[in-house]
C-alpha positions as CSV (number, residue, x, y, z in Angstrom):
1,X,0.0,0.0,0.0
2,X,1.0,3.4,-1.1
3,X,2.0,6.1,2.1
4,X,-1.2,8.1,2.2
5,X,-1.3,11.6,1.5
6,X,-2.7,14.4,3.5
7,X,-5.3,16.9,2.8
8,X,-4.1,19.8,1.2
9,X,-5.9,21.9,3.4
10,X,-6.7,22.4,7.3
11,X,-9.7,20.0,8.8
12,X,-12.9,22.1,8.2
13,X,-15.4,21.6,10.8
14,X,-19.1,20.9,9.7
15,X,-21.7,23.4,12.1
16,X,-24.8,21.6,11.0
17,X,-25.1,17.8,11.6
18,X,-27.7,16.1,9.4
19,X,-30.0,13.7,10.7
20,X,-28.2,10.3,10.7
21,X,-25.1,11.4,12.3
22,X,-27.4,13.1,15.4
23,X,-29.0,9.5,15.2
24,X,-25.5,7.9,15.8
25,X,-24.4,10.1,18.4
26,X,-27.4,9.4,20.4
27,X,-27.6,5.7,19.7
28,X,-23.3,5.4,21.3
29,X,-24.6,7.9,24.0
30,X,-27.3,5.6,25.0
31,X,-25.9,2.0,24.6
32,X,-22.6,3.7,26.6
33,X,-25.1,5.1,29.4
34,X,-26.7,1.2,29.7
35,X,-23.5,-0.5,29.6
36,X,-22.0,1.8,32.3
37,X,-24.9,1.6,34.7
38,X,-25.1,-2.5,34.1
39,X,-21.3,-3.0,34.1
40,X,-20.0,-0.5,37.3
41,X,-23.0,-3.1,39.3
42,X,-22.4,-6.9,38.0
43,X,-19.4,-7.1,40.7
44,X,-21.6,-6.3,43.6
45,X,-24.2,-8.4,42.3
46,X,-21.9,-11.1,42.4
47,X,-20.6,-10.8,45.6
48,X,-24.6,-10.2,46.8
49,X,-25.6,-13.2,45.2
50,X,-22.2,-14.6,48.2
51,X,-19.6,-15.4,45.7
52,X,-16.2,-14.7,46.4
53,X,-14.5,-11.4,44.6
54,X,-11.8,-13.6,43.5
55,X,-14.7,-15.0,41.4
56,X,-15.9,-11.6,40.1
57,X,-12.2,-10.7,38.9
58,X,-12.0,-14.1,37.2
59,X,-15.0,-13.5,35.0
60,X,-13.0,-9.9,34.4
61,X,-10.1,-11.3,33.1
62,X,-11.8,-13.8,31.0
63,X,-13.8,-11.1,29.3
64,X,-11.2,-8.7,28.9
65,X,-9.7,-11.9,26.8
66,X,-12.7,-12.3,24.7
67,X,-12.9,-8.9,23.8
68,X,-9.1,-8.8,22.6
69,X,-9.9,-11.6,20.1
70,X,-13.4,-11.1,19.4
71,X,-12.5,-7.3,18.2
72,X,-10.7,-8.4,14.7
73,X,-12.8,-11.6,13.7
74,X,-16.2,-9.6,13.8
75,X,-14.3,-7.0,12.1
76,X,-13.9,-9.2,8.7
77,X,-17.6,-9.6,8.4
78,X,-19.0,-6.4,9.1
79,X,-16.3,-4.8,6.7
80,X,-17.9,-7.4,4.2
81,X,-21.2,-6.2,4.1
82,X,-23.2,-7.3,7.4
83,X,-22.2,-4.0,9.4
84,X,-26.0,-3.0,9.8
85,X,-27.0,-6.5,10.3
86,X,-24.1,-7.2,13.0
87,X,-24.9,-3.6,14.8
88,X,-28.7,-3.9,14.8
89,X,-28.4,-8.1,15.7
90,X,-25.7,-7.8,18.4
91,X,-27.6,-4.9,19.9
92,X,-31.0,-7.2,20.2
93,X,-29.5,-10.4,21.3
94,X,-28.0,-8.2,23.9
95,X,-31.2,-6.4,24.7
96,X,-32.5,-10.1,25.5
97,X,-29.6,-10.8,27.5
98,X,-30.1,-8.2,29.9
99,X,-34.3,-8.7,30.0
100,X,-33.9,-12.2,30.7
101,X,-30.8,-11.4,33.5
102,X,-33.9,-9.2,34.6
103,X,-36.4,-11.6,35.0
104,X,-34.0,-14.0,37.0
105,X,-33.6,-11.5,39.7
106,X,-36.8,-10.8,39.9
107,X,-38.5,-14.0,40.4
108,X,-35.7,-16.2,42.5
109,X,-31.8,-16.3,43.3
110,X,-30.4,-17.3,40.0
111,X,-27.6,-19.5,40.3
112,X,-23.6,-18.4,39.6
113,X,-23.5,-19.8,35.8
114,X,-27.2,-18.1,35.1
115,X,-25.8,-14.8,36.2
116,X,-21.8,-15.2,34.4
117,X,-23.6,-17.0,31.4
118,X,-26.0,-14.1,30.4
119,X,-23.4,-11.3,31.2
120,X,-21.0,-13.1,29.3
121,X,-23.5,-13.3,26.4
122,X,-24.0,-9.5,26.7
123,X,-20.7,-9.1,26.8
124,X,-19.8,-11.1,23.5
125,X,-22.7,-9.2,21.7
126,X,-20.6,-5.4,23.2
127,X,-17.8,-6.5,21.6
128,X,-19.6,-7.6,18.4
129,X,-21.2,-4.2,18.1
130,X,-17.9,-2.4,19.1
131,X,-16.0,-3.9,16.2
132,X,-18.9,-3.1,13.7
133,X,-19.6,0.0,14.9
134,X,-15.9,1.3,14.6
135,X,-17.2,1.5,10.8
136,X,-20.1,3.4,10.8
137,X,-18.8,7.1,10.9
138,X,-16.6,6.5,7.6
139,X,-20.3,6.0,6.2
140,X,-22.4,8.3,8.0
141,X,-20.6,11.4,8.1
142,X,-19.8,13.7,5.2
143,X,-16.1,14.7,4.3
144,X,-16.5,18.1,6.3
145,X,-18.0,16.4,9.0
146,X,-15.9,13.8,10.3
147,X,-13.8,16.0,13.2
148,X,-17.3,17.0,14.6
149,X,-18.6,13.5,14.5
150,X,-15.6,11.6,16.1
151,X,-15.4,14.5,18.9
152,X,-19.5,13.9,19.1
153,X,-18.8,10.1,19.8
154,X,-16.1,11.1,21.9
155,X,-18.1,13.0,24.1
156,X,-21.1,10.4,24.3
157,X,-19.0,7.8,25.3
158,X,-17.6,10.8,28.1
159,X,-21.1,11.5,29.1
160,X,-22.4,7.7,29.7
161,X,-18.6,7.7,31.7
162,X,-19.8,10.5,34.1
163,X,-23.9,9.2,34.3
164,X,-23.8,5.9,34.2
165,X,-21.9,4.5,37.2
166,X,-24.0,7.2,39.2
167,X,-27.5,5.9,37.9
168,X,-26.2,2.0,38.0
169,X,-25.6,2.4,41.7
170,X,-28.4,4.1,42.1
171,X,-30.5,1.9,40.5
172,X,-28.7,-1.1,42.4
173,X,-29.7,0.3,45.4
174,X,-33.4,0.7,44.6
175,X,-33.9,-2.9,43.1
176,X,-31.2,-5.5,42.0
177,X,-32.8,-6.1,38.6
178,X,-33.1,-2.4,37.7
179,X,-29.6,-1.4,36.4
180,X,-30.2,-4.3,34.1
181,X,-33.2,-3.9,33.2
182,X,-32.2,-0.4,32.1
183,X,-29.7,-2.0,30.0
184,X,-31.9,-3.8,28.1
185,X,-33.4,-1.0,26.9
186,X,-30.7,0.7,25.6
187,X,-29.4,-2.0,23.8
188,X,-33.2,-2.2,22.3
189,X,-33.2,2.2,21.8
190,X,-29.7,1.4,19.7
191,X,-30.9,-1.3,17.5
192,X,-33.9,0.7,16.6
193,X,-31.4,3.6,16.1
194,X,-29.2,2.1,13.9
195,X,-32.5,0.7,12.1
196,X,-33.7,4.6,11.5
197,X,-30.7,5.3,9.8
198,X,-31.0,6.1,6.1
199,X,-27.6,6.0,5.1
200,X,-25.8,2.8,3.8
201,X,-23.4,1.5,6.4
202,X,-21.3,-1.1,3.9
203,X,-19.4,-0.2,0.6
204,X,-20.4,-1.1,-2.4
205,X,-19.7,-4.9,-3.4
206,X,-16.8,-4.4,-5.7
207,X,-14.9,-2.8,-2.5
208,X,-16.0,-5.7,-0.3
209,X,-14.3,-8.1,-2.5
210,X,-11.3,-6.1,-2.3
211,X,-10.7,-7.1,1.6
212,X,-9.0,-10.1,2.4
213,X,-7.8,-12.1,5.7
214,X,-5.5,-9.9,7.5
215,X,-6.0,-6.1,5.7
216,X,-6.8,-4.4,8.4
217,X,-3.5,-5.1,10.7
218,X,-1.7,-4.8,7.1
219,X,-3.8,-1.5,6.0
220,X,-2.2,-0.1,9.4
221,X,1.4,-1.0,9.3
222,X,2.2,-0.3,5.9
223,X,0.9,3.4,6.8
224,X,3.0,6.0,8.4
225,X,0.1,7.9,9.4
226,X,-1.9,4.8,11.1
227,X,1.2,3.8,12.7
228,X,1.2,6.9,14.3
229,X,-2.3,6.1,15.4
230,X,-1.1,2.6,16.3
231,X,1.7,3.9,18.7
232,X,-0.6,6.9,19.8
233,X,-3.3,4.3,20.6
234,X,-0.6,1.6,22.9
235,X,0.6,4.2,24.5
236,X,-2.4,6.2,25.7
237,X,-3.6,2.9,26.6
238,X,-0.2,1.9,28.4
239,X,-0.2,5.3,30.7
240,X,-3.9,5.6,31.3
241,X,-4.1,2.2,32.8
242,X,-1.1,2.3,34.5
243,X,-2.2,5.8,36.5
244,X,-5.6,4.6,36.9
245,X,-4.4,1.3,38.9
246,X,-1.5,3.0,40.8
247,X,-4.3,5.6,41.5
248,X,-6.5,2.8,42.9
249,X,-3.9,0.7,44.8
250,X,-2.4,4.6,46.5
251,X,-5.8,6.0,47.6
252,X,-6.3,2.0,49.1
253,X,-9.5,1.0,47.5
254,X,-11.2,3.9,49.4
255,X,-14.5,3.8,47.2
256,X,-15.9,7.6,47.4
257,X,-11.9,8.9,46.8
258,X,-12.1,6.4,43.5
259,X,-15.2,7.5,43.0
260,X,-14.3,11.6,43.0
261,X,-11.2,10.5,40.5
262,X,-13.1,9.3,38.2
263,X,-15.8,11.8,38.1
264,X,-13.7,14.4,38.0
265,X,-12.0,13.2,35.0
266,X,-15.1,12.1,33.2
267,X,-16.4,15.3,33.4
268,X,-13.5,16.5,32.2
269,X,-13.0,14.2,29.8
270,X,-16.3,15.6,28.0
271,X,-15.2,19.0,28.4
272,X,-12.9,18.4,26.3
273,X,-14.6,16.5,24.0
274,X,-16.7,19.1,23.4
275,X,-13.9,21.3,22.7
276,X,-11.8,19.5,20.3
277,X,-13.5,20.4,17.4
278,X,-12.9,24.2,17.9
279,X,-9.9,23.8,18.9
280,X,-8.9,21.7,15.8
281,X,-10.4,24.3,13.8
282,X,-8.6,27.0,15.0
283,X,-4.6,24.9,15.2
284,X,-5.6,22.9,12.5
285,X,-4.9,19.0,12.5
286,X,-1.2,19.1,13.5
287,X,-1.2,22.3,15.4
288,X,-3.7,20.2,17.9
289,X,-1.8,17.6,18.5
290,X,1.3,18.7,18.5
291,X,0.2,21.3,21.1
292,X,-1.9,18.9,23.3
293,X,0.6,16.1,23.4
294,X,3.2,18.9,25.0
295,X,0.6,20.1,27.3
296,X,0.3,16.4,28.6
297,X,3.3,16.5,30.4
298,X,1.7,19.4,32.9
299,X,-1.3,16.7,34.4
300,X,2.0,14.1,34.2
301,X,3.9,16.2,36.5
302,X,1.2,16.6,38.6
303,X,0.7,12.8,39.6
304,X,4.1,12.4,39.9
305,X,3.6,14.7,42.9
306,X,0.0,13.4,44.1
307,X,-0.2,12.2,47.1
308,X,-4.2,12.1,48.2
309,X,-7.2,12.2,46.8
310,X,-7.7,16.2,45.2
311,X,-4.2,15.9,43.9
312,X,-5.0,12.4,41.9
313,X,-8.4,14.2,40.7
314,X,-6.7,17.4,39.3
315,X,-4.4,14.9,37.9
316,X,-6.6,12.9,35.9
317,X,-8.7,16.0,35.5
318,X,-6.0,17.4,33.3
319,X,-5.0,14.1,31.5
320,X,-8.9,13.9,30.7
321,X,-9.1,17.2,29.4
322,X,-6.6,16.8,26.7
323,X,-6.6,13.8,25.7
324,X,-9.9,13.9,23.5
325,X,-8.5,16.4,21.0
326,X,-5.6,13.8,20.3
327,X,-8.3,11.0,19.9
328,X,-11.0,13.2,17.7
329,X,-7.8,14.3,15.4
330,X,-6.6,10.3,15.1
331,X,-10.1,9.2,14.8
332,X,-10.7,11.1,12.5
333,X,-7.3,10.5,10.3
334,X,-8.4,7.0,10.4
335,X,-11.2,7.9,8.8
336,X,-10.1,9.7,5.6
337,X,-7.2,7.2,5.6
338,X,-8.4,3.6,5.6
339,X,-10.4,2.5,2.5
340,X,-14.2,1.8,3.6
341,X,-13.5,-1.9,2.9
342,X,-11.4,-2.3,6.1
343,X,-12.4,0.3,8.4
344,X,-14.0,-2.2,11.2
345,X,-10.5,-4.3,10.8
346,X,-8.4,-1.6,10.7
347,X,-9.8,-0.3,13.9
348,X,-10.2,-3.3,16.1
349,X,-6.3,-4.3,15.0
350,X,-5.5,-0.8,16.5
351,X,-8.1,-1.0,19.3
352,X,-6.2,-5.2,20.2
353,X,-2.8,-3.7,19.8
354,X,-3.4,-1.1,22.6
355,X,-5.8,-3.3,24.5
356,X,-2.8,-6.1,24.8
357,X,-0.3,-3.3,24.8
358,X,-2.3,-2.4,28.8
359,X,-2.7,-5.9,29.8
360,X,0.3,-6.1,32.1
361,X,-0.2,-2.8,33.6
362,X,-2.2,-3.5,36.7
363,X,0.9,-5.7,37.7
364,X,3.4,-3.5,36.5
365,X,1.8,-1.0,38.9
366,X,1.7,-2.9,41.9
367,X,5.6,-4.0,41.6
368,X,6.4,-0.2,41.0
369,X,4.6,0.9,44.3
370,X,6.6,-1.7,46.1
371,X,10.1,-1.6,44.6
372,X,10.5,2.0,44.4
373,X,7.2,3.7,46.0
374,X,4.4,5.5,45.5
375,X,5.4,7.8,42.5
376,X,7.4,5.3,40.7
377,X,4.5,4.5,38.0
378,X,4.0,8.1,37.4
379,X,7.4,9.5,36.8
380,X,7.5,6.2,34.4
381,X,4.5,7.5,32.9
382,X,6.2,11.1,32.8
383,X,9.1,9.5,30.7
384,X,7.0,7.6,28.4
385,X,4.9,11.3,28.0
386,X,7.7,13.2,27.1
387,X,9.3,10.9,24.3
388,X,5.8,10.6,22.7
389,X,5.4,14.5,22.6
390,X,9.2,14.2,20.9
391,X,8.1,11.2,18.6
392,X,4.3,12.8,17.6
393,X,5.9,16.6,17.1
394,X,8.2,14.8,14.5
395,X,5.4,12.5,13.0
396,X,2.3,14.7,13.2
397,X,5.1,17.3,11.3
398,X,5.3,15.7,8.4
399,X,2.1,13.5,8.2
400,X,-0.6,15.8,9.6
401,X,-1.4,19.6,7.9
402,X,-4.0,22.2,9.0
403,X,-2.3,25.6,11.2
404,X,1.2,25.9,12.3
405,X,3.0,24.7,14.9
406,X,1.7,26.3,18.4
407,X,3.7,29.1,19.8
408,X,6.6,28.3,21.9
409,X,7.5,24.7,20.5
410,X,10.6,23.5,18.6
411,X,10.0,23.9,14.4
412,X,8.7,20.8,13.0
413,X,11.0,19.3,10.1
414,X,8.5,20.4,7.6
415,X,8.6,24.3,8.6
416,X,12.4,23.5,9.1
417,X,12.7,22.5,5.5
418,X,10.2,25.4,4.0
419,X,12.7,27.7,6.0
């Protein structure tokens, strides 16, 4: 595959949003809200139901596993021509899932593999409609509208974040069925979502027959720009986790400190969401990131000092705050990069690499915090921070355009050269 070039000129940003991509946003926001309200709850239900935590983690782990490999198989398919029917299918089955994990609680104690069995089954179907949907903007949106409708997904996914662990536990506290039961119907709002939209969701046929076994991890590395994704994608992955564990393991499982981390950075996390289109408009494209992978290295330095619970917030506050214009500008390279014919594999062979790029962290993390303390994982994280800002300044130089570099940084190569 050829390198891909770049626009010519800087990202344009879209004001008005025409019907089907308002239907998608909604459609993420909701199945996001459900799956946060259900998932934040299954643990406790678990251990209500008097099984052991060890057992909860277990079913985790597994999962987490599923998800890895499930991502790039349903991929193939729904690149092939079945994304509407995979979306709209997964979405159901998983609406029946939740309704019948529903009516179990309601009517008697429903044994261990009852409960793991229909979660897992909802879980399968997530990761099904995950892998499709990672295809649907490429189809939806319009050329000048693909910034504003990765930011858009960005900060639905952001929103359900900050909402739906608040609504699950209140809803667990009110009934045990009820924060699945409100899953359900999310799952059931998204599949009749995805069945309002007018748009086509596959590419034509002579596209489809282009695809074969294995494009989408080949689509990425045999693109400088999607490699830049690729690494971009690890090592977010790498340093989120890696905070967010040493952040639990510090604060000592203390549930309301937890609990005011990660509020305070999902709220943050869709401020910035909703910022990151203007501000990609006004840098451009490279400008953004260049600028907002620098600025990283302030919320880093920041944890590296933490040591209680407002310091840890403001932390990941920070880091949630800026992190969404990287992902809206990557998202949305992606996009205009990867041929319509491999957009679902292309995406879950980037979303695998960074998901088994995090897998070791949570142990990485706890032997940091007891070979060399408590700020060990963060200054790591620091490092890691600063040679990506010196790797993406170089990359984003020569395969991103749109606005100048920001004020105050080194000359990309590419200004270097025009000079």
């Amino acid at each position: 595959m050829n390198e891909p070039s770049a626009p010519a000129s800087p990202v344009r940003v879209s004001r008005k949003v025409h019907r089907d991509l308002r239907i998608l946003w909604w459609t993420n926001a909701v199945d996001g809200l459900g799956t946060q309200a259900a998932g934040i709850v299954l643990p406790l239900l678990i251990l209500d139901l008097g099984h052991s935590a060890a057992t909860a983690g277990a079913f985790a782990s597994a999962v987490a596993v599923v998800g890895v490999v499930s991502g790039p198989i349903v991929a193939r398919p729904a690149d092939h021509g079945h994304r509407r029917v995979l979306l709209i299918g997964s979405a159901t089955l998983a609406a029946a899932a939740m309704a019948a994990l529903t009516v179990a609680l309601l009517w008697w104690r429903p044994p261990l593999w009852t409960v793991l069995g229909l979660a897992f089954a909802e879980r399968l179907c997530a990761f099904t409609h995950e892998a499709a949907a990672r295809g649907a903007l490429a189809h939806v949106a319009r050329p000048d509208e693909v910034t504003r409708g990765a930011a858009g997904l960005q900060a639905g996914d952001q929103a359900a974040l900050v909402a739906g662990p608040g609504l699950g536990g209140a809803l667990f506290e009110a009934a045990r069925p009820l924060p699945f039961l409100a899953d359900a119907l999310s799952y059931a709002a998204t599949a009749l979502g995805i069945r309002a939209l007018r748009a086509p969701l596959d590419p034509p046929v002579p596209e489809r027959r282009k695809a074969t076994a294995g494009t989408g991890f080949r689509t990425v590395t045999r693109s400088a720009l999607l490699r830049m994704v690729l690494v971009w994608a690890s090592a977010a992955s790498v340093i989120v986790t890696l905070l967010s564990y040493t952040a639990m393991f510090v604060l000592d499982g203390d549930g309301s400190t937890i609990g005011l981390v990660l509020s305070a950075s999902g709220a943050a996390g869709l401020v910035g969401a909703l910022l990151a289109p203007g501000l990609v408009a006004r840098l451009g494209a490279r400008g953004a990131v260049v600028l907002t992978t620098w600025l990283l290295l302030v919320p880093a330095g920041v944890l590296v000092a933490a040591g209680g619970a407002w310091s840890y917030a403001a932390g990941f506050a920070l880091l949630a705050l800026l992190l969404p214009t990287v992902t809206v500008v990557l998202s949305g390279a992606m996009v205009r990069t990867v041929p319509r014919n491999v957009q679902s594999q292309a995406g879950a062979a980037v979303g695998a690499t960074a998901a088994l790029a995090a897998a070791g962290c949570p142990a990485l993390a706890a032997g940091l915090l007891a070979w060399k303390g408590p700020h060990a994982p963060a200054v790591l994280c620091l490092a890691l921070l600063a040679l990506l800002a010196v790797y993406t300044h170089g990359a984003a130089g020569r395969l991103l355009t749109g606005g100048p570099a920001p004020a105050g940084l080194p000359p990309t190569d590419e200004e270097n050269a025009h000079e």
